[in-house]
Amino acid sequence: MRKGRILSYLLVIWMALLLAFPLTSAFASNKVYHIPIHNEVERGLHAFLERAFKEAEENYAKAIILDIHTPGGFVNAAGEIAKLMDATEVHTIAYINKDAHSAGAFLALHADEIYMVPNGTIGAAAVIDSAGNAADLKANSAWLAQMQAAAETSGRDPKYALAMADSTYDLPKYRAGGENLLTLSASEALEVKYSEGTVHNFQELLEVTKLDGSDIVSIEPTFTEKLARFITNPIIVPILLSVASLGLVMELYSPGFGVPGTMGLSALGLFFFGHMVAGFAGYETLLLFIIGLALIIAEFFVPGGIVGILGGVFIVLSLILAGANMMQMVTAIFIALVIAMIGMVILMKFFGKKLHVLNKLVLMDATTTEEGYVSNVNRTELLGQVGKTLTPLRPSGTMVFGNERIDVVSEGGYIDAHKHVEIVKVEGSRIVVRPTEKEMEE
């Protein structure tokens, strides 16, 4: 009886353990996540990899295989992805499926294992700026330290990682030194222990790593993630903002609201959509932009200009906060403003466009003489009439015409009193006279 009770307790404990950890062992032994790192390494890629890593961790994946084929990309994006790789407890394998250059080599060094296809290469990891020139000493020094740390952390000789990023490291056996950065072939990488092996395809990789028979889960970026990667590319951001600024400037020169304004607002909408999907911008930045836009619209009804300036500041601030990198966003905004100003000059100078929006802000109506409006009496009937100076004209003075005294100005120099003068010009209250031999009419 007592023995049966003990067996019952043990059975209950065993079942409780099964219920508490029903899937852990199953997922840990079966799931292998296959995740691509293709094309350029940028911040949009980080958002996709963050989702993929999270799913792999939640499903207790046995391994994550990163399928790498990239020419490189942006250092800040590579740094964020490297932190993601370092933080995961899932075993990571870099499968260099052709090329892992620049930021791609850096990411491969953060994996637990590296395997390459026979014609694969790894290296050429110098830092360059947005213009394609070598980065400054500060940026280059930081990048060298990161490459060295990545190699040391994975137990590899750091001199090869440093030679990948700095051509002053002389490794003539592998064509590095002078002006050449180190780029290793698959066999060379295996030789210097920058690779655990060379495989011909993905299936052979699974066999070599003893992952064949596993449940392969391929993660691909969704359409919105692909769109976000495209939109958040540092090259595309200034183009989008330039389209937005140019479209809105053209709208200012057009009556009503039409295609240019729609184009500008659509570009701004795409900008915020991409940055929100990529995780760079939140609803607070979008709200800040909407408030700024509302303040600018309010400027049409509230005089003073302060409201409009404040709205512009809010919009610029929202764009900067939404971006992945503050300096890149400031540069992109500056480019967009320059293009907007060039657009304004072209529209005004070459197409004779007028700023229609100013009709809302400035009184454009004028009361002209042609329309019958005068600011004072314009006595054109006096033209050609002859009178006599009552006082000397030096050059102004007084003349008598009939029984009327008129303030006049001489056309030339001094005219003595009691001289005959002819009225030759009438400009409002200014009446110009010159000496004449004509006699005044009685």
XYZ file of C-alpha atoms in Angstrom:
442
model
C 0.000 0.000 0.000
C 2.774 2.391 1.021
C 4.846 1.396 -2.037
C 1.857 2.088 -4.321
C 1.397 5.514 -2.729
C 5.084 6.384 -3.352
C 4.757 5.310 -6.998
C 1.660 7.475 -7.322
C 3.551 10.492 -5.945
C 6.438 9.885 -8.321
C 4.003 9.601 -11.245
C 2.368 12.905 -10.291
C 5.776 14.639 -10.006
C 6.867 13.237 -13.380
C 3.653 14.407 -15.069
C 4.032 17.867 -13.447
C 7.551 18.144 -14.859
C 6.259 17.196 -18.294
C 3.568 19.866 -18.070
C 6.033 22.455 -16.805
C 8.537 21.807 -19.634
C 6.439 20.279 -22.399
C 8.180 21.813 -25.394
C 11.667 22.783 -24.294
C 13.445 19.571 -25.152
C 11.469 19.070 -28.354
C 12.244 22.529 -29.709
C 15.867 22.438 -28.544
C 16.525 19.238 -30.460
C 14.576 19.983 -33.648
C 14.429 23.672 -34.597
C 17.159 25.222 -36.731
C 16.488 28.754 -37.963
C 17.832 29.713 -41.392
C 18.062 33.526 -41.619
C 19.440 35.474 -44.618
C 21.814 38.451 -44.355
C 21.866 39.560 -47.964
C 22.559 42.858 -49.725
C 23.583 45.878 -47.683
C 23.876 45.839 -43.898
C 21.758 48.748 -42.581
C 19.468 49.554 -39.684
C 16.385 48.132 -41.382
C 18.114 44.722 -41.395
C 18.499 44.955 -37.620
C 14.707 45.173 -37.152
C 14.206 42.011 -39.256
C 16.964 40.079 -37.427
C 15.597 41.167 -34.060
C 12.242 39.594 -34.942
C 13.915 36.425 -36.280
C 16.175 35.988 -33.221
C 13.252 36.552 -30.862
C 11.212 33.866 -32.617
C 14.158 31.438 -32.517
C 14.672 32.037 -28.790
C 10.972 31.673 -27.980
C 10.915 28.325 -29.801
C 14.101 27.079 -28.107
C 15.964 26.710 -31.395
C 19.018 24.458 -31.395
C 20.890 26.743 -33.775
C 20.602 29.872 -35.897
C 22.275 29.728 -39.310
C 22.979 33.139 -40.800
C 23.161 32.860 -44.588
C 25.612 35.696 -45.378
C 26.145 37.243 -48.790
C 26.800 40.965 -48.473
C 29.228 43.611 -49.746
C 29.083 45.298 -46.343
C 27.161 48.272 -45.069
C 26.959 50.719 -42.226
C 29.113 50.425 -39.129
C 26.435 51.529 -36.647
C 23.974 48.984 -38.048
C 26.592 46.207 -37.906
C 27.328 47.117 -34.272
C 23.656 46.790 -33.291
C 23.322 43.425 -35.069
C 26.533 42.187 -33.418
C 25.054 43.014 -29.999
C 21.988 41.013 -30.966
C 24.180 38.025 -31.866
C 26.226 38.292 -28.681
C 23.124 38.479 -26.485
C 21.423 35.323 -27.752
C 21.976 31.977 -26.026
C 21.179 30.092 -29.232
C 24.202 28.642 -31.040
C 24.955 30.813 -34.114
C 26.582 29.654 -37.348
C 27.750 32.039 -40.087
C 27.276 30.356 -43.469
C 29.193 32.556 -45.932
C 27.302 31.776 -49.089
C 29.659 33.725 -51.389
C 30.967 36.982 -49.855
C 31.216 38.455 -46.371
C 32.932 41.775 -46.893
C 33.288 44.768 -44.600
C 30.364 44.724 -42.124
C 29.568 41.179 -43.304
C 33.008 39.966 -42.146
C 32.500 41.726 -38.823
C 29.166 39.956 -38.291
C 30.619 36.567 -39.285
C 33.291 36.947 -36.588
C 30.531 37.330 -33.985
C 29.092 33.901 -34.828
C 30.058 30.815 -32.833
C 31.128 29.014 -36.025
C 31.963 30.045 -39.598
C 31.539 27.888 -42.701
C 32.163 28.979 -46.293
C 31.323 27.786 -49.787
C 34.403 26.933 -51.933
C 34.335 30.243 -53.868
C 33.454 32.327 -50.822
C 35.524 35.227 -49.471
C 35.751 37.105 -46.192
C 37.473 40.427 -45.463
C 37.943 43.872 -47.069
C 36.543 45.589 -44.009
C 37.892 49.148 -44.077
C 35.624 51.934 -42.834
C 34.562 54.486 -45.448
C 32.400 57.571 -45.132
C 29.209 58.383 -47.054
C 31.281 59.891 -49.899
C 33.267 56.673 -50.346
C 36.474 58.046 -48.817
C 38.491 56.551 -45.962
C 37.007 57.413 -42.578
C 38.721 59.782 -40.169
C 41.248 58.527 -37.618
C 38.729 58.442 -34.771
C 36.203 56.289 -36.651
C 38.924 54.038 -38.070
C 40.506 53.492 -34.645
C 37.149 52.513 -33.125
C 36.437 50.113 -36.000
C 39.853 48.414 -35.665
C 39.199 47.884 -31.959
C 35.806 46.329 -32.742
C 37.284 44.005 -35.365
C 40.015 42.910 -32.960
C 37.513 42.318 -30.151
C 35.260 40.278 -32.455
C 38.160 38.007 -33.441
C 39.450 37.601 -29.880
C 35.975 36.834 -28.508
C 35.550 34.002 -31.010
C 39.057 32.674 -30.271
C 40.645 33.689 -33.572
C 43.985 35.385 -34.247
C 43.152 39.140 -34.305
C 45.975 40.074 -36.712
C 43.912 38.803 -39.652
C 40.849 40.804 -38.575
C 43.032 43.909 -38.246
C 44.561 43.300 -41.696
C 41.032 43.154 -43.107
C 40.402 46.698 -41.851
C 43.861 48.295 -42.173
C 46.171 47.965 -45.172
C 49.241 48.848 -43.079
C 49.249 45.273 -41.735
C 51.655 43.381 -43.977
C 50.648 39.797 -44.828
C 52.213 39.192 -48.269
C 51.283 35.514 -48.248
C 47.632 36.536 -48.420
C 48.095 39.610 -50.701
C 47.632 42.061 -47.818
C 49.769 45.129 -47.211
C 50.670 48.322 -48.980
C 47.345 49.468 -50.428
C 45.609 46.086 -50.170
C 43.252 44.994 -47.406
C 43.150 41.338 -46.438
C 40.496 39.225 -48.147
C 40.654 35.482 -47.476
C 39.411 32.749 -49.781
C 37.621 29.734 -48.304
C 40.808 27.634 -48.196
C 42.839 30.506 -46.716
C 40.213 31.197 -44.076
C 40.302 27.522 -43.102
C 44.102 27.652 -42.985
C 44.210 30.615 -40.550
C 41.253 29.226 -38.560
C 38.831 31.916 -39.654
C 36.553 29.132 -40.813
C 35.540 25.797 -39.333
C 35.094 24.204 -42.737
C 34.206 24.480 -46.402
C 30.854 23.152 -47.603
C 29.338 23.089 -51.072
C 25.747 23.806 -50.092
C 23.337 24.264 -47.217
C 22.531 20.567 -46.920
C 26.213 19.686 -46.575
C 26.474 22.367 -43.876
C 23.692 20.639 -41.927
C 25.499 17.297 -42.228
C 28.882 18.707 -41.139
C 27.359 20.461 -38.137
C 25.246 17.383 -37.291
C 22.039 19.337 -37.761
C 20.697 17.185 -40.594
C 17.290 15.791 -39.781
C 16.409 18.970 -37.894
C 13.280 20.938 -38.552
C 14.545 23.833 -40.714
C 12.635 27.082 -40.222
C 13.418 29.615 -42.942
C 12.744 33.210 -41.931
C 12.288 35.745 -44.715
C 11.605 39.463 -44.358
C 7.982 40.446 -44.897
C 6.996 42.958 -47.588
C 6.718 45.728 -44.991
C 10.178 44.848 -43.603
C 11.656 44.913 -47.114
C 9.988 48.264 -47.731
C 11.239 49.551 -44.373
C 14.807 48.435 -45.210
C 14.590 50.327 -48.500
C 13.096 53.480 -46.983
C 15.504 53.647 -44.026
C 18.580 53.256 -46.221
C 20.750 56.361 -45.575
C 20.927 56.975 -49.319
C 17.133 56.868 -49.766
C 16.271 59.082 -46.753
C 17.609 62.383 -48.253
C 15.934 61.529 -51.573
C 12.575 61.047 -49.834
C 12.923 64.279 -47.856
C 14.004 66.165 -50.990
C 10.934 64.909 -52.867
C 8.783 65.982 -49.909
C 10.287 69.472 -49.671
C 10.209 70.061 -53.431
C 6.606 68.868 -53.694
C 5.438 71.122 -50.869
C 7.358 74.122 -52.275
C 5.737 73.606 -55.692
C 2.365 73.429 -53.957
C 2.969 76.885 -52.442
C 3.202 78.267 -55.985
C 0.021 76.523 -57.124
C -3.542 77.616 -56.458
C -5.456 75.087 -54.375
C -4.039 71.672 -53.460
C -2.902 69.282 -56.169
C -0.318 66.763 -57.337
C 2.834 68.428 -55.894
C 1.344 68.633 -52.394
C 0.111 65.036 -52.568
C 3.573 63.945 -53.711
C 5.233 65.812 -50.799
C 2.892 64.451 -48.129
C 3.184 60.913 -49.562
C 6.984 61.097 -49.318
C 6.741 62.185 -45.689
C 4.206 59.434 -45.015
C 6.585 56.829 -46.477
C 9.430 58.217 -44.379
C 7.528 57.809 -41.105
C 6.031 54.451 -42.144
C 9.449 52.940 -42.890
C 11.070 54.278 -39.731
C 8.179 53.117 -37.540
C 8.235 49.591 -39.030
C 12.014 49.464 -38.568
C 11.559 50.453 -34.938
C 13.394 53.788 -35.112
C 10.367 56.045 -34.733
C 7.462 55.803 -32.330
C 4.013 57.360 -32.320
C 5.405 60.282 -30.309
C 7.575 61.418 -33.260
C 4.599 61.166 -35.616
C 2.501 63.163 -33.123
C 5.230 65.806 -32.935
C 5.192 66.077 -36.739
C 1.393 66.416 -36.849
C 1.512 69.161 -34.191
C 4.179 70.999 -36.208
C 2.101 70.724 -39.392
C -0.986 72.000 -37.538
C 0.962 75.004 -36.222
C 2.147 75.901 -39.738
C -1.450 75.726 -41.016
C -2.543 77.877 -38.067
C -0.016 80.515 -39.175
C -2.342 81.331 -42.093
C -4.931 82.536 -39.596
C -2.787 83.834 -36.714
C -0.597 86.867 -37.493
C 2.916 87.266 -36.095
C 4.987 84.400 -37.529
C 5.869 82.820 -34.164
C 3.386 79.976 -34.579
C 4.779 79.075 -38.012
C 8.392 79.124 -36.801
C 7.478 76.902 -33.857
C 5.704 74.506 -36.235
C 8.791 74.315 -38.451
C 10.995 73.545 -35.434
C 8.615 70.750 -34.362
C 8.674 69.186 -37.851
C 12.490 69.263 -38.091
C 12.763 67.838 -34.563
C 10.331 65.011 -35.385
C 12.371 64.071 -38.482
C 15.628 64.040 -36.503
C 14.117 61.904 -33.719
C 12.622 59.469 -36.247
C 15.967 58.804 -37.943
C 18.386 56.016 -37.143
C 21.332 58.396 -36.871
C 21.111 62.050 -35.798
C 23.986 63.350 -37.949
C 22.714 61.504 -41.023
C 19.259 63.009 -40.490
C 20.639 66.530 -40.058
C 22.574 66.090 -43.325
C 19.478 64.722 -45.104
C 17.333 67.647 -43.889
C 19.983 70.146 -44.997
C 20.086 68.568 -48.488
C 16.282 68.692 -48.690
C 16.209 72.387 -47.698
C 18.870 73.274 -50.286
C 16.901 71.485 -53.010
C 13.716 73.273 -51.881
C 15.423 76.673 -52.149
C 16.805 75.831 -55.601
C 13.295 74.812 -56.631
C 11.892 78.145 -55.405
C 14.497 80.127 -57.360
C 13.805 78.154 -60.560
C 10.034 78.588 -60.235
C 10.297 82.340 -59.635
C 13.175 83.197 -61.972
C 12.534 80.996 -64.981
C 8.813 80.252 -64.804
C 7.623 83.538 -63.294
C 5.574 81.759 -60.634
C 4.115 83.767 -57.765
C 3.797 82.557 -54.229
C 0.018 82.057 -54.089
C 0.093 81.145 -50.439
C 1.122 84.743 -49.624
C -2.320 85.865 -50.778
C -3.548 84.359 -47.526
C -0.940 86.148 -45.430
C -0.298 89.488 -47.182
C -2.752 92.056 -48.574
C -2.002 91.838 -52.296
C -4.693 94.256 -53.511
C -3.530 97.704 -54.687
C -5.480 100.911 -55.402
C -3.966 102.301 -58.603
C -4.480 105.575 -60.456
C -5.557 103.605 -63.522
C -8.444 102.189 -61.527
C -9.483 105.667 -60.397
C -7.805 105.669 -56.971
C -5.593 108.618 -55.939
C -3.990 109.455 -52.615
C -4.334 113.213 -53.256
C -5.648 115.579 -55.933
C -3.608 115.230 -59.118
C -4.130 118.568 -60.959
C -3.234 117.571 -64.478
C -5.382 120.406 -65.847
C -2.617 122.856 -64.873
C -0.159 121.430 -67.414
C 0.923 124.118 -69.899
C -0.621 126.974 -67.901
C 1.379 130.176 -67.345
C 1.574 132.144 -64.091
C 3.828 134.563 -62.235
C 6.160 133.763 -59.349
C 5.056 135.454 -56.176
C 8.252 134.578 -54.335
C 11.738 133.603 -55.550
C 12.047 129.904 -56.368
C 15.110 128.431 -54.625
C 14.009 126.001 -56.153
C 10.640 125.896 -54.359
C 8.344 128.779 -53.755
C 4.922 130.178 -54.643
C 3.348 131.274 -57.908
C 0.073 132.954 -58.772
C -2.222 131.439 -61.383
C -5.300 133.558 -61.845
C -6.551 134.183 -58.337
C -4.936 130.995 -56.923
C -1.653 130.704 -55.058
C 0.166 127.437 -55.838
C 3.270 125.915 -54.254
C 5.687 125.023 -57.048
C 9.253 123.795 -57.712
C 11.525 125.160 -60.439
C 12.706 122.689 -63.069
C 16.233 124.112 -63.026
C 17.872 126.651 -60.748
C 16.878 129.927 -59.167
C 13.936 131.959 -60.552
C 13.381 135.489 -59.308
C 10.047 136.794 -58.067
C 7.489 138.319 -60.486
C 8.747 136.231 -63.427
C 6.496 134.392 -65.860
C 6.689 130.583 -65.504
C 5.023 127.664 -67.281
C 3.776 124.553 -65.498
C 5.533 121.633 -67.223
C 4.919 118.715 -64.884
C 2.329 117.659 -62.290
C 3.143 114.704 -59.984
C 0.496 114.593 -57.315
C 1.135 117.571 -55.055
C 4.450 118.374 -56.782
C 4.093 120.982 -59.536
C 7.185 121.747 -61.621
C 7.643 125.040 -63.533
C 10.195 126.647 -65.856
C 10.720 130.258 -66.988
C 8.790 131.285 -70.130
C 8.353 134.281 -72.446
C 4.639 133.567 -72.714
C 2.244 135.994 -71.143
C -0.221 134.700 -68.622
C -3.839 134.732 -69.628
C -6.035 137.252 -67.892
